[in-house]
PDB file of N, CA and C in Angstrom:
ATOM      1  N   UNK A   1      63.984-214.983 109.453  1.00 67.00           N
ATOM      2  CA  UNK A   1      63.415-214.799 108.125  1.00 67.00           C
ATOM      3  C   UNK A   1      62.832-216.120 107.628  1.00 67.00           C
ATOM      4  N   UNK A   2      61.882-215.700 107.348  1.00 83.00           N
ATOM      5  CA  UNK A   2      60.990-217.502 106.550  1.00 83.00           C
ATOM      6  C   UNK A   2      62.112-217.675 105.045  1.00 83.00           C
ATOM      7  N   UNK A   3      61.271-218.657 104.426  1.00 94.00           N
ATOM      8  CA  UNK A   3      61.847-219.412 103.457  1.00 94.00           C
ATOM      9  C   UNK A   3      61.176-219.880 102.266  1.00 94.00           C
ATOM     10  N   UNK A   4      60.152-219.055 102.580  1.00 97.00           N
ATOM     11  CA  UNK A   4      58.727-219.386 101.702  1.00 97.00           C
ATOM     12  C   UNK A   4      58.230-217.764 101.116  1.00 97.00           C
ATOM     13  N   UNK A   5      58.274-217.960  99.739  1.00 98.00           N
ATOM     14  CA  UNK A   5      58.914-217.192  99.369  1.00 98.00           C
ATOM     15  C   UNK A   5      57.042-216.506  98.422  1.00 98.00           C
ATOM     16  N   UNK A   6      57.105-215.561  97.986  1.00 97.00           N
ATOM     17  CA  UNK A   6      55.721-215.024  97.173  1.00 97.00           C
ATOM     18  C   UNK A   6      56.036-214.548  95.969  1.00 97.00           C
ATOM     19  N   UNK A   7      55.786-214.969  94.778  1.00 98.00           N
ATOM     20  CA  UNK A   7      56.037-214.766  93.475  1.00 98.00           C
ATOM     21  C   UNK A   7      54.921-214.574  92.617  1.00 98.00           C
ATOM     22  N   UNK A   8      54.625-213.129  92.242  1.00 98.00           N
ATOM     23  CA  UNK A   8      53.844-212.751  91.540  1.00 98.00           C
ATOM     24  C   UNK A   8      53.966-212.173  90.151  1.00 98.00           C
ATOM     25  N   UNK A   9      52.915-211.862  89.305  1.00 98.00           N
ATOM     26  CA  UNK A   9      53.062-211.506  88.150  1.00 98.00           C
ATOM     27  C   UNK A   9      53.534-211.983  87.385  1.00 98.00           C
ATOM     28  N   UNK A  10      52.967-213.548  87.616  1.00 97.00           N
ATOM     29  CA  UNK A  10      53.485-214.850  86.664  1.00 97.00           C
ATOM     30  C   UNK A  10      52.822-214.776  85.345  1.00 97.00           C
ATOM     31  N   UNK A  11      53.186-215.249  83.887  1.00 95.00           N
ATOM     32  CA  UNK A  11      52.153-215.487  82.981  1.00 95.00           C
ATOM     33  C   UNK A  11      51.333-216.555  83.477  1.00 95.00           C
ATOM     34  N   UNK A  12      50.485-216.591  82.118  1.00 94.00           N
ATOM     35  CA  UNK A  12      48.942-217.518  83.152  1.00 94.00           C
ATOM     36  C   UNK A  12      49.290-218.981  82.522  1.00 94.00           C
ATOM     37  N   UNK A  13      50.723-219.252  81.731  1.00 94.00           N
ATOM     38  CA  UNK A  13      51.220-220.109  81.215  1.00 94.00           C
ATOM     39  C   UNK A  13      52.164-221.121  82.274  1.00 94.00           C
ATOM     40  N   UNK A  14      52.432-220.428  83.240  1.00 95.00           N
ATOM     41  CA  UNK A  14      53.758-220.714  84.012  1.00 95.00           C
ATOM     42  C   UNK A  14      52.779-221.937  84.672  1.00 95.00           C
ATOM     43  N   UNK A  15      53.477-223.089  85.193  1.00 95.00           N
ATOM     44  CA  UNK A  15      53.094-224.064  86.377  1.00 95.00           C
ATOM     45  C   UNK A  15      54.131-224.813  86.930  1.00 95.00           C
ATOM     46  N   UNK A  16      53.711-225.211  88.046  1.00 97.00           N
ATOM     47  CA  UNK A  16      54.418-225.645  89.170  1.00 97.00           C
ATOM     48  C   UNK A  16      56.062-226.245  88.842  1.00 97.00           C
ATOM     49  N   UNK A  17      55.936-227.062  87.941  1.00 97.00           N
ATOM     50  CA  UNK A  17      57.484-227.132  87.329  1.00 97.00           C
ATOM     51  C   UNK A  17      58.527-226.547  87.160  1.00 97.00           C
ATOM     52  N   UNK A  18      57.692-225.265  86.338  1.00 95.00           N
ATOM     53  CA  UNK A  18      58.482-224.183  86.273  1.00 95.00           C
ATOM     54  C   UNK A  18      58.708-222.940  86.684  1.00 95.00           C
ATOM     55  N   UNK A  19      57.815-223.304  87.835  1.00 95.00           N
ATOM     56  CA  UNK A  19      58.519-222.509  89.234  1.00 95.00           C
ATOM     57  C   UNK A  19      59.658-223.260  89.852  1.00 95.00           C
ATOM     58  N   UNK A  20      59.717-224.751  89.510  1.00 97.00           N
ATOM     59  CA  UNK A  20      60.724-225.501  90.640  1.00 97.00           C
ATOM     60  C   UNK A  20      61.714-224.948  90.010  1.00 97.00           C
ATOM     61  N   UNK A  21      62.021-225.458  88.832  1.00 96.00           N
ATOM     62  CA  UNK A  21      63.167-225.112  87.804  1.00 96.00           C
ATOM     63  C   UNK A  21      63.775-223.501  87.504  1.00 96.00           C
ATOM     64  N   UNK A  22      63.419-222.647  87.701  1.00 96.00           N
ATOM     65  CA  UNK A  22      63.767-221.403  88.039  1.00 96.00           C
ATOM     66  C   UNK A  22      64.093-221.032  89.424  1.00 96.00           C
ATOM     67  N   UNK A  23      63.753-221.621  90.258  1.00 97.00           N
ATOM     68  CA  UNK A  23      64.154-221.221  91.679  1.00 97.00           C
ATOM     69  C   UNK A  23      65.167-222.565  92.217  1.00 97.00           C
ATOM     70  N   UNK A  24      65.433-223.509  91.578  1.00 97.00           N
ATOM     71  CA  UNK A  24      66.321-224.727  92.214  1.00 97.00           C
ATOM     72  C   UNK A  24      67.939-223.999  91.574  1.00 97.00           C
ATOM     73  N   UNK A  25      68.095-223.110  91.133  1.00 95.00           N
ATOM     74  CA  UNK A  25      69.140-222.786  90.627  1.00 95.00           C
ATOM     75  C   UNK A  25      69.753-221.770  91.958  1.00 95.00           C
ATOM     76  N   UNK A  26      69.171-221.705  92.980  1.00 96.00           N
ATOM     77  CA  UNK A  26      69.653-220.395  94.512  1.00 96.00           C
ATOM     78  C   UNK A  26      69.765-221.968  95.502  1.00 96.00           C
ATOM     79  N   UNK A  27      68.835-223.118  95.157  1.00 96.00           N
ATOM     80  CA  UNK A  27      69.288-223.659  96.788  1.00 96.00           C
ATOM     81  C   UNK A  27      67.903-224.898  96.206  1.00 96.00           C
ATOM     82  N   UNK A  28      67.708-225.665  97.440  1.00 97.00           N
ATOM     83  CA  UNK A  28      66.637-226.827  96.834  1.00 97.00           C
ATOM     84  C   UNK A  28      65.525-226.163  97.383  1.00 97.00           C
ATOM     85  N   UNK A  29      64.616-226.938  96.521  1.00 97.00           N
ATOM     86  CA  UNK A  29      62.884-226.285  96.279  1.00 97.00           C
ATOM     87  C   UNK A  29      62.350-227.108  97.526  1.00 97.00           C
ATOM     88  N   UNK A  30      61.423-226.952  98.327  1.00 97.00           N
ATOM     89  CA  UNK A  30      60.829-227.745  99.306  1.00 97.00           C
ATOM     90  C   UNK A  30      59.280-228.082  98.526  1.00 97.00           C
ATOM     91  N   UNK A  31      59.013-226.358  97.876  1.00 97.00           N
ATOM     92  CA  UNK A  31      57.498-226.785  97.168  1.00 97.00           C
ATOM     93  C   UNK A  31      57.628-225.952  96.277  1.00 97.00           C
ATOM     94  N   UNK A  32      56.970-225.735  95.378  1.00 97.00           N
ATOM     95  CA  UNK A  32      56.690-224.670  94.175  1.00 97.00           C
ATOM     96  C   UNK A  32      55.482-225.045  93.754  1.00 97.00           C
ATOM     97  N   UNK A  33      54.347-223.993  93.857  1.00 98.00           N
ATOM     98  CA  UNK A  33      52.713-224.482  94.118  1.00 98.00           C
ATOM     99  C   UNK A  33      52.562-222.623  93.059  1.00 98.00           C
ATOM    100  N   UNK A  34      51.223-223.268  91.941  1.00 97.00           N
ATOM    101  CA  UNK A  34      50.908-221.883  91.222  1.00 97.00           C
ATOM    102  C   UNK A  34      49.656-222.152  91.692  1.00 97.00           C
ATOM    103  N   UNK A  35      49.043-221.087  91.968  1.00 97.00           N
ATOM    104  CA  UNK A  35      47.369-220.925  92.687  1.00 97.00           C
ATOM    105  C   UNK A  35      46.747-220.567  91.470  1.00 97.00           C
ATOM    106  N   UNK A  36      45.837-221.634  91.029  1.00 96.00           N
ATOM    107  CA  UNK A  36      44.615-221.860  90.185  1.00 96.00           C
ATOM    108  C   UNK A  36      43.336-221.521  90.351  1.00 96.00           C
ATOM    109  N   UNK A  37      42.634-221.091  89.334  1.00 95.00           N
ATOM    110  CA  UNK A  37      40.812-220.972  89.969  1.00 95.00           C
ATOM    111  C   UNK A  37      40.395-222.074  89.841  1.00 95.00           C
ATOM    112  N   UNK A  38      39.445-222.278  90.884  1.00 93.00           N
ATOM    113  CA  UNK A  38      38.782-223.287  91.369  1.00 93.00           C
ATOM    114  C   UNK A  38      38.152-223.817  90.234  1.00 93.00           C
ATOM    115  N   UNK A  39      37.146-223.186  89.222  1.00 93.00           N
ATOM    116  CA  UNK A  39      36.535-223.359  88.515  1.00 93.00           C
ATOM    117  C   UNK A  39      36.602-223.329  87.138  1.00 93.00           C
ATOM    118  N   UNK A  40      37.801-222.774  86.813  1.00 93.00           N
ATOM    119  CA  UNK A  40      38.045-223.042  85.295  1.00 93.00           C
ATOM    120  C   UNK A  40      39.481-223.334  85.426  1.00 93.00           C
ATOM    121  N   UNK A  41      40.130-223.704  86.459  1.00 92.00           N
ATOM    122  CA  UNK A  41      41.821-224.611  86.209  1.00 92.00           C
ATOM    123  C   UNK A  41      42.623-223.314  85.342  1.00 92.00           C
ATOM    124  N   UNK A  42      42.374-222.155  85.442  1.00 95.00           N
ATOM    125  CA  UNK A  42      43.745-221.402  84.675  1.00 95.00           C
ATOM    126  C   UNK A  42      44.174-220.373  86.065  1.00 95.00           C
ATOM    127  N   UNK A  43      45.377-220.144  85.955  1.00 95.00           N
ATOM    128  CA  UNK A  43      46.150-219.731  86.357  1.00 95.00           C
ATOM    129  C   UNK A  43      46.191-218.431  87.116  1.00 95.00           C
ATOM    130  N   UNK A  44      46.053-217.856  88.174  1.00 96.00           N
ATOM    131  CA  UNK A  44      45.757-216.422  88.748  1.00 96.00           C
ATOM    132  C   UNK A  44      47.114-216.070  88.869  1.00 96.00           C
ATOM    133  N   UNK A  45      48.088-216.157  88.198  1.00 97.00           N
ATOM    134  CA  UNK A  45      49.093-215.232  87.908  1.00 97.00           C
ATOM    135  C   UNK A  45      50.169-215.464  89.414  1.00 97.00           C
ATOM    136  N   UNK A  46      50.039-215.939  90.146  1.00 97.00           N
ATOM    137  CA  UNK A  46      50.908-215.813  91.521  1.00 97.00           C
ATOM    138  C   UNK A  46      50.757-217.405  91.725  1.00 97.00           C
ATOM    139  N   UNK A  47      52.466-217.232  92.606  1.00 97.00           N
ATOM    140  CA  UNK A  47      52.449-219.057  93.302  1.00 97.00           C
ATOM    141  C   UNK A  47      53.470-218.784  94.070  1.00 97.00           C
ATOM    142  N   UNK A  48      53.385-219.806  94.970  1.00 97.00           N
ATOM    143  CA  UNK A  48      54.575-220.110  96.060  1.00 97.00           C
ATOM    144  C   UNK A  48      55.805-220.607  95.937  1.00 97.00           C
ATOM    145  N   UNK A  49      56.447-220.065  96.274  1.00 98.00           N
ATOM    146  CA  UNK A  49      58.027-221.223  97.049  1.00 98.00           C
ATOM    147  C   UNK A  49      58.880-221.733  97.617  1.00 98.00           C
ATOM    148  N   UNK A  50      58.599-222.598  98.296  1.00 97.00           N
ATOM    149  CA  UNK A  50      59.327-222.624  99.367  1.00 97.00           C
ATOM    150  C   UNK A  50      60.900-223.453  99.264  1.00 97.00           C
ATOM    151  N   UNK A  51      61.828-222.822  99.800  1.00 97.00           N
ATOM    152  CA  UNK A  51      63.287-222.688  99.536  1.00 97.00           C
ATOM    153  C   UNK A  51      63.752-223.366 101.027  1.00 97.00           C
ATOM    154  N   UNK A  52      64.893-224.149 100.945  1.00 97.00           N
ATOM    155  CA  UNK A  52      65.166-225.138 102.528  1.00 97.00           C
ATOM    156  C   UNK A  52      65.768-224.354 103.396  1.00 97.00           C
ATOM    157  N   UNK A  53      66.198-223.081 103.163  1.00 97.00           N
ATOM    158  CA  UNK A  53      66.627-222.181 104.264  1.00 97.00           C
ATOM    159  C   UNK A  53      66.407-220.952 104.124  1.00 97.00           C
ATOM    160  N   UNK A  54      66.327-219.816 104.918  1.00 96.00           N
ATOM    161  CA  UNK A  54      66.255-218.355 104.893  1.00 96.00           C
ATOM    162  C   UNK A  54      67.251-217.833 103.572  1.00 96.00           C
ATOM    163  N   UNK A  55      68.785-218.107 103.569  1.00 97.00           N
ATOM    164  CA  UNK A  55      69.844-217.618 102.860  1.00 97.00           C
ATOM    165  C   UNK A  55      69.222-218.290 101.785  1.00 97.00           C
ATOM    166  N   UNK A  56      68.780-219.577 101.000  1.00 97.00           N
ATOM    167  CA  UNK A  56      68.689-219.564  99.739  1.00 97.00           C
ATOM    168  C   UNK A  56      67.252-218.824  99.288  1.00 97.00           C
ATOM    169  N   UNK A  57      66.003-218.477 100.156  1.00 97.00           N
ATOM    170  CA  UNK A  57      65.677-217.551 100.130  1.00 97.00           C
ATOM    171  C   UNK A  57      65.666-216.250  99.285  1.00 97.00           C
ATOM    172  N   UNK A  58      66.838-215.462 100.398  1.00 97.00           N
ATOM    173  CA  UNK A  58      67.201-214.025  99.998  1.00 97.00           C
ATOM    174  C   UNK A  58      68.282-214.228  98.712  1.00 97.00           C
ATOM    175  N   UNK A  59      68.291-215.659  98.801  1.00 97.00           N
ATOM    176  CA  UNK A  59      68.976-215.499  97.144  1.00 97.00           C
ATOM    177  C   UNK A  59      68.416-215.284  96.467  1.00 97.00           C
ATOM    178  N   UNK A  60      67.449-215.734  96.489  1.00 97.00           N
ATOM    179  CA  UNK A  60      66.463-216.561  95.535  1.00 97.00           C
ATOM    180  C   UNK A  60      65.680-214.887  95.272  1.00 97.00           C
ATOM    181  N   UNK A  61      65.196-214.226  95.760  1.00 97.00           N
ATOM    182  CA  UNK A  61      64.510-213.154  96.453  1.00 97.00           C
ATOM    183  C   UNK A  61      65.436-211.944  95.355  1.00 97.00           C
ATOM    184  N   UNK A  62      66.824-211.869  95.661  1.00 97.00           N
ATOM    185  CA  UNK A  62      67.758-210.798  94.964  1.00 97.00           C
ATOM    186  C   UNK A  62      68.098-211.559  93.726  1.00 97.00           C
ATOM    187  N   UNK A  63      68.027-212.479  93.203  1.00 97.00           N
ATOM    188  CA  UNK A  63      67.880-213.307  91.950  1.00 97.00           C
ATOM    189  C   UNK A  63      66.733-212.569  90.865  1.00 97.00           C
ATOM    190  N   UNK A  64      65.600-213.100  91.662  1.00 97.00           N
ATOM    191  CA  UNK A  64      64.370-213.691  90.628  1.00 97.00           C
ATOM    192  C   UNK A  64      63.135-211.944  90.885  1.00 97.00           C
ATOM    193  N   UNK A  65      63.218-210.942  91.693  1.00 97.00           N
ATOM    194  CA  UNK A  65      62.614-209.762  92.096  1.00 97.00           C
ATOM    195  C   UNK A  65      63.225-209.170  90.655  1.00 97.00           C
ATOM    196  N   UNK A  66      61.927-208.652  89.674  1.00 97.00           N
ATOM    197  CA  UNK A  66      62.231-208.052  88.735  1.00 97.00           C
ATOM    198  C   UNK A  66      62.813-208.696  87.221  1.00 97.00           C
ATOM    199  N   UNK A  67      63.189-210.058  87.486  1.00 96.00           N
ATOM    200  CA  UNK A  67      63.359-210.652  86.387  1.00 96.00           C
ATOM    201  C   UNK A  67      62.277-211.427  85.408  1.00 96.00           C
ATOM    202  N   UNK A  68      62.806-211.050  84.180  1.00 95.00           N
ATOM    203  CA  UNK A  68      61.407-211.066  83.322  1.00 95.00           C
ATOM    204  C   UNK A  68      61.356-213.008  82.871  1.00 95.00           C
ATOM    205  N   UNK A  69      60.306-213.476  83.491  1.00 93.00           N
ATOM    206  CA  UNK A  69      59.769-214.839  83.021  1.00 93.00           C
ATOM    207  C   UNK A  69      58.444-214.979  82.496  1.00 93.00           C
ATOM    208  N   UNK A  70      58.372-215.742  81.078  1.00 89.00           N
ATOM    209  CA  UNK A  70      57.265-215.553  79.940  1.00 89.00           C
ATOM    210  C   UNK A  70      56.607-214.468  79.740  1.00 89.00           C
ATOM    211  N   UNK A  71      57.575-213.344  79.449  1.00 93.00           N
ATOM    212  CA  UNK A  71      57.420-211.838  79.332  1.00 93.00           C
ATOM    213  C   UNK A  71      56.612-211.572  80.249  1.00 93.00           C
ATOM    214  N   UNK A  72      57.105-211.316  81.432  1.00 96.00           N
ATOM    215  CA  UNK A  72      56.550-210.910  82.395  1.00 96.00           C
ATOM    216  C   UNK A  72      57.615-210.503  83.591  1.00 96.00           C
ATOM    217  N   UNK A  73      57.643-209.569  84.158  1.00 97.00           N
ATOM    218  CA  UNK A  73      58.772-209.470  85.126  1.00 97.00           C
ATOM    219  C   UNK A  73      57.649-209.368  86.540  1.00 97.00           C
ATOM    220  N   UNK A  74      58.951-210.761  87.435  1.00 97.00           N
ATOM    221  CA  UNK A  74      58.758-210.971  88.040  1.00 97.00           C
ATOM    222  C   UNK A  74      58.203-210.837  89.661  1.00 97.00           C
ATOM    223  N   UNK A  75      57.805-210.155  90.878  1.00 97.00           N
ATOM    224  CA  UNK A  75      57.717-209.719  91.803  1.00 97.00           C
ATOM    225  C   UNK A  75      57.494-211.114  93.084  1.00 97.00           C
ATOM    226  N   UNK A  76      58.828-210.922  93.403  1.00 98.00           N
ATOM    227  CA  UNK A  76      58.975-211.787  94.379  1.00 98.00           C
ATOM    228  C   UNK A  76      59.800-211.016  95.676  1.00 98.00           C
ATOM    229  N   UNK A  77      58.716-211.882  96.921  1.00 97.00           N
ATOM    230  CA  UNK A  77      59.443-211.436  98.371  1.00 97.00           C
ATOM    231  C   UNK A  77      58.937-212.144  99.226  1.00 97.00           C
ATOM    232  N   UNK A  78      59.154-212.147 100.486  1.00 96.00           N
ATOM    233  CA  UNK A  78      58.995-212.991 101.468  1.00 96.00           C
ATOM    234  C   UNK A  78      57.309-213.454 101.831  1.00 96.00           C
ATOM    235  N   UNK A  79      56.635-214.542 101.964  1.00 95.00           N
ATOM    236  CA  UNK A  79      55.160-214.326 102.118  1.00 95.00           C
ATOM    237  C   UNK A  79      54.928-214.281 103.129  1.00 95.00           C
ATOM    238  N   UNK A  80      53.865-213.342 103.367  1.00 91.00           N
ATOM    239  CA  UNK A  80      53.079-213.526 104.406  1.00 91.00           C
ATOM    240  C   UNK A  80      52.320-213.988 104.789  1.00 91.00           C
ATOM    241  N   UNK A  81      51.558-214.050 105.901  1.00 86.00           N
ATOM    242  CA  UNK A  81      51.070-215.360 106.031  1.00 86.00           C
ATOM    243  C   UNK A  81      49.039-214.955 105.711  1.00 86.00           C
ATOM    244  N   UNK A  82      48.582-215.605 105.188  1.00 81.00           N
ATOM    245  CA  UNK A  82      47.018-215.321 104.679  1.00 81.00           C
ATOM    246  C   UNK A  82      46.343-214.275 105.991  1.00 81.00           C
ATOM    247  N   UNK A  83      45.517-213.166 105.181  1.00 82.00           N
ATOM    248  CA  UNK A  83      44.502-212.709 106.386  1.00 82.00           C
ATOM    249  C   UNK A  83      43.369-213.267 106.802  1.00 82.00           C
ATOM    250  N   UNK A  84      43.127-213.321 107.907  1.00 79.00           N
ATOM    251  CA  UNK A  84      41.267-213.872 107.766  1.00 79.00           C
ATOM    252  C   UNK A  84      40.426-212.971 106.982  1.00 79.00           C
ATOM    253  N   UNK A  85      39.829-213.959 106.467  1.00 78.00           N
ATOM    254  CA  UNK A  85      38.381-213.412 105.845  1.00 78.00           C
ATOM    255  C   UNK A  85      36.989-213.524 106.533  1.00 78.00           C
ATOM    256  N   UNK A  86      36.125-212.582 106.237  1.00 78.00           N
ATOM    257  CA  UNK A  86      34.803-212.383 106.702  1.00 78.00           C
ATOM    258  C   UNK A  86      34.289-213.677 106.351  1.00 78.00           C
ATOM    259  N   UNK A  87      33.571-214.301 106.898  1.00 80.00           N
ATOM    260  CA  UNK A  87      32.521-216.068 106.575  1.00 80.00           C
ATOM    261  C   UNK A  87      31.975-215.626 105.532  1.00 80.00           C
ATOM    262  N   UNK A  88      32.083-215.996 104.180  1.00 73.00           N
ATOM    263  CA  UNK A  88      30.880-216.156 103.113  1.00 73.00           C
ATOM    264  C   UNK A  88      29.156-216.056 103.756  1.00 73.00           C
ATOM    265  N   UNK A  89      28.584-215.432 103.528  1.00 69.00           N
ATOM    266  CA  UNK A  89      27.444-215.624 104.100  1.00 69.00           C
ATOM    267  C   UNK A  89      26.628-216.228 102.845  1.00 69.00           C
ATOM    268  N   UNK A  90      26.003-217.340 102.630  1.00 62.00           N
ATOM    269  CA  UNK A  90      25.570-218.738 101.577  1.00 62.00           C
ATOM    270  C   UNK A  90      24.023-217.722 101.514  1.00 62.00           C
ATOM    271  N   UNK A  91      23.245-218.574 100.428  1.00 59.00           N
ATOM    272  CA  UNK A  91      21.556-218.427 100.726  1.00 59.00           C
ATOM    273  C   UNK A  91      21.199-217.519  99.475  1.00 59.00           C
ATOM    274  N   UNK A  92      19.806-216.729  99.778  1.00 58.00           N
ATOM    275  CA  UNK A  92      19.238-215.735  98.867  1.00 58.00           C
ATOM    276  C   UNK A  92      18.864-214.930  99.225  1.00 58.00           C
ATOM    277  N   UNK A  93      19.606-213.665  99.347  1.00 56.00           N
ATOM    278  CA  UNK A  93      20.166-212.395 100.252  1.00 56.00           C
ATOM    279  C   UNK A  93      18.689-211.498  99.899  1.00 56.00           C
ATOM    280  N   UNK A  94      17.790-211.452  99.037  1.00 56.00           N
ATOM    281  CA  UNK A  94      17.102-210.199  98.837  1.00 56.00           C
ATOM    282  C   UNK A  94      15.889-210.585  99.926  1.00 56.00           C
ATOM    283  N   UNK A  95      14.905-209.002  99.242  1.00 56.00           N
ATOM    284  CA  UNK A  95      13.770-209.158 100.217  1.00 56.00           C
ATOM    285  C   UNK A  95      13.013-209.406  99.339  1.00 56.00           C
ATOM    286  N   UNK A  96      12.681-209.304  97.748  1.00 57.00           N
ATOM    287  CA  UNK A  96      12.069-209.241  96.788  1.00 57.00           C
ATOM    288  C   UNK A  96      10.884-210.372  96.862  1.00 57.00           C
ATOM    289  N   UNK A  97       9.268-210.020  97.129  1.00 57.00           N
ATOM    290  CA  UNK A  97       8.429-211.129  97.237  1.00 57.00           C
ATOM    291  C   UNK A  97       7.750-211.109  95.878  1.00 57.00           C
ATOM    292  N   UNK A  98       8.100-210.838  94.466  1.00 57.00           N
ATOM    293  CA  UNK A  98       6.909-210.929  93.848  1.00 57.00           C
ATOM    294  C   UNK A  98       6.211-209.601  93.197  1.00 57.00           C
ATOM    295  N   UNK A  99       5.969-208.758  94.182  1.00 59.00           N
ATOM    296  CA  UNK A  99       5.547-207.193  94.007  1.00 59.00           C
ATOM    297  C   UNK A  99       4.341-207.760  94.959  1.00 59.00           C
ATOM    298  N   UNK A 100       4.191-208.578  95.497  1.00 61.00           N
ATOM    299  CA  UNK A 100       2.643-208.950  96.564  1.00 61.00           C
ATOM    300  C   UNK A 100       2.494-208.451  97.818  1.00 61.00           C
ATOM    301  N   UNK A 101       3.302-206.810  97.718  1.00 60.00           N
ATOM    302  CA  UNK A 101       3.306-206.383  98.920  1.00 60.00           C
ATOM    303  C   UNK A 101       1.921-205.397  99.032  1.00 60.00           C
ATOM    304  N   UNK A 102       1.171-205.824 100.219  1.00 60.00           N
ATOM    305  CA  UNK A 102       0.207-205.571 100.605  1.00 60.00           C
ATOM    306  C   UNK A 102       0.043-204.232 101.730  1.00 60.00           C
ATOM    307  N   UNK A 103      -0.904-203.242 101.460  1.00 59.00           N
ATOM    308  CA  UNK A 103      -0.681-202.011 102.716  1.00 59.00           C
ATOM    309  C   UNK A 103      -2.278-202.653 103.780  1.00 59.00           C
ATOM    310  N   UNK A 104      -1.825-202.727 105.285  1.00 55.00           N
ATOM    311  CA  UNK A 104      -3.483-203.069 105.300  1.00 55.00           C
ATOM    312  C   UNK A 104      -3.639-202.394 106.724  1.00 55.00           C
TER     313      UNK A 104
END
């Protein structure tokens, strides 16, 4: 069992601190990371944590699953690990010339 843990349905108030400080109470924190938008710095509601063993973990896991933090109840469980994504394809996708389409 990993040790890194997925915690969602955070308020958009919560940060990294106080993820440590709510989860250092099952076992020690290795990381506690809240995932931000790139572009305006607030909060997408979910963050990580990683816990120094499996057992403080599933503590941590039967603890904090369902408990309500900054009116919000909690959803936490084991993470998985990211899917690949399709490549961004960059540029200026249309065919649109103008209306200078010509029949000849």
């Amino acid at each position: 069992m990993s040790s890194k843990l997925y915690v969602g349905n955070l308020s958009y108030s919560v940060r990294d601190e106080d993820l440590q400080q709510q989860f250092s109470s099952f076992g020690q924190v290795q990381s506690a990371k809240v995932m931000m938008e790139r572009d305006t710095g607030r909060s997408k509601g979910f963050g990580f944590v990683e816990m120094s063993s499996p057992a403080e973990a599933e503590a941590a896991i039967q603890a904090m699953h369902g408990k309500n933090m900054g009116g919000r109840d909690l959803t936490v469980n084991i993470a998985r690990p990211m899917e690949a994504r399709a490549p961004r394809s960059g540029g200026f996708g249309g065919g649109y010339d103008g209306g200078n389409r010509r029949s000849y």
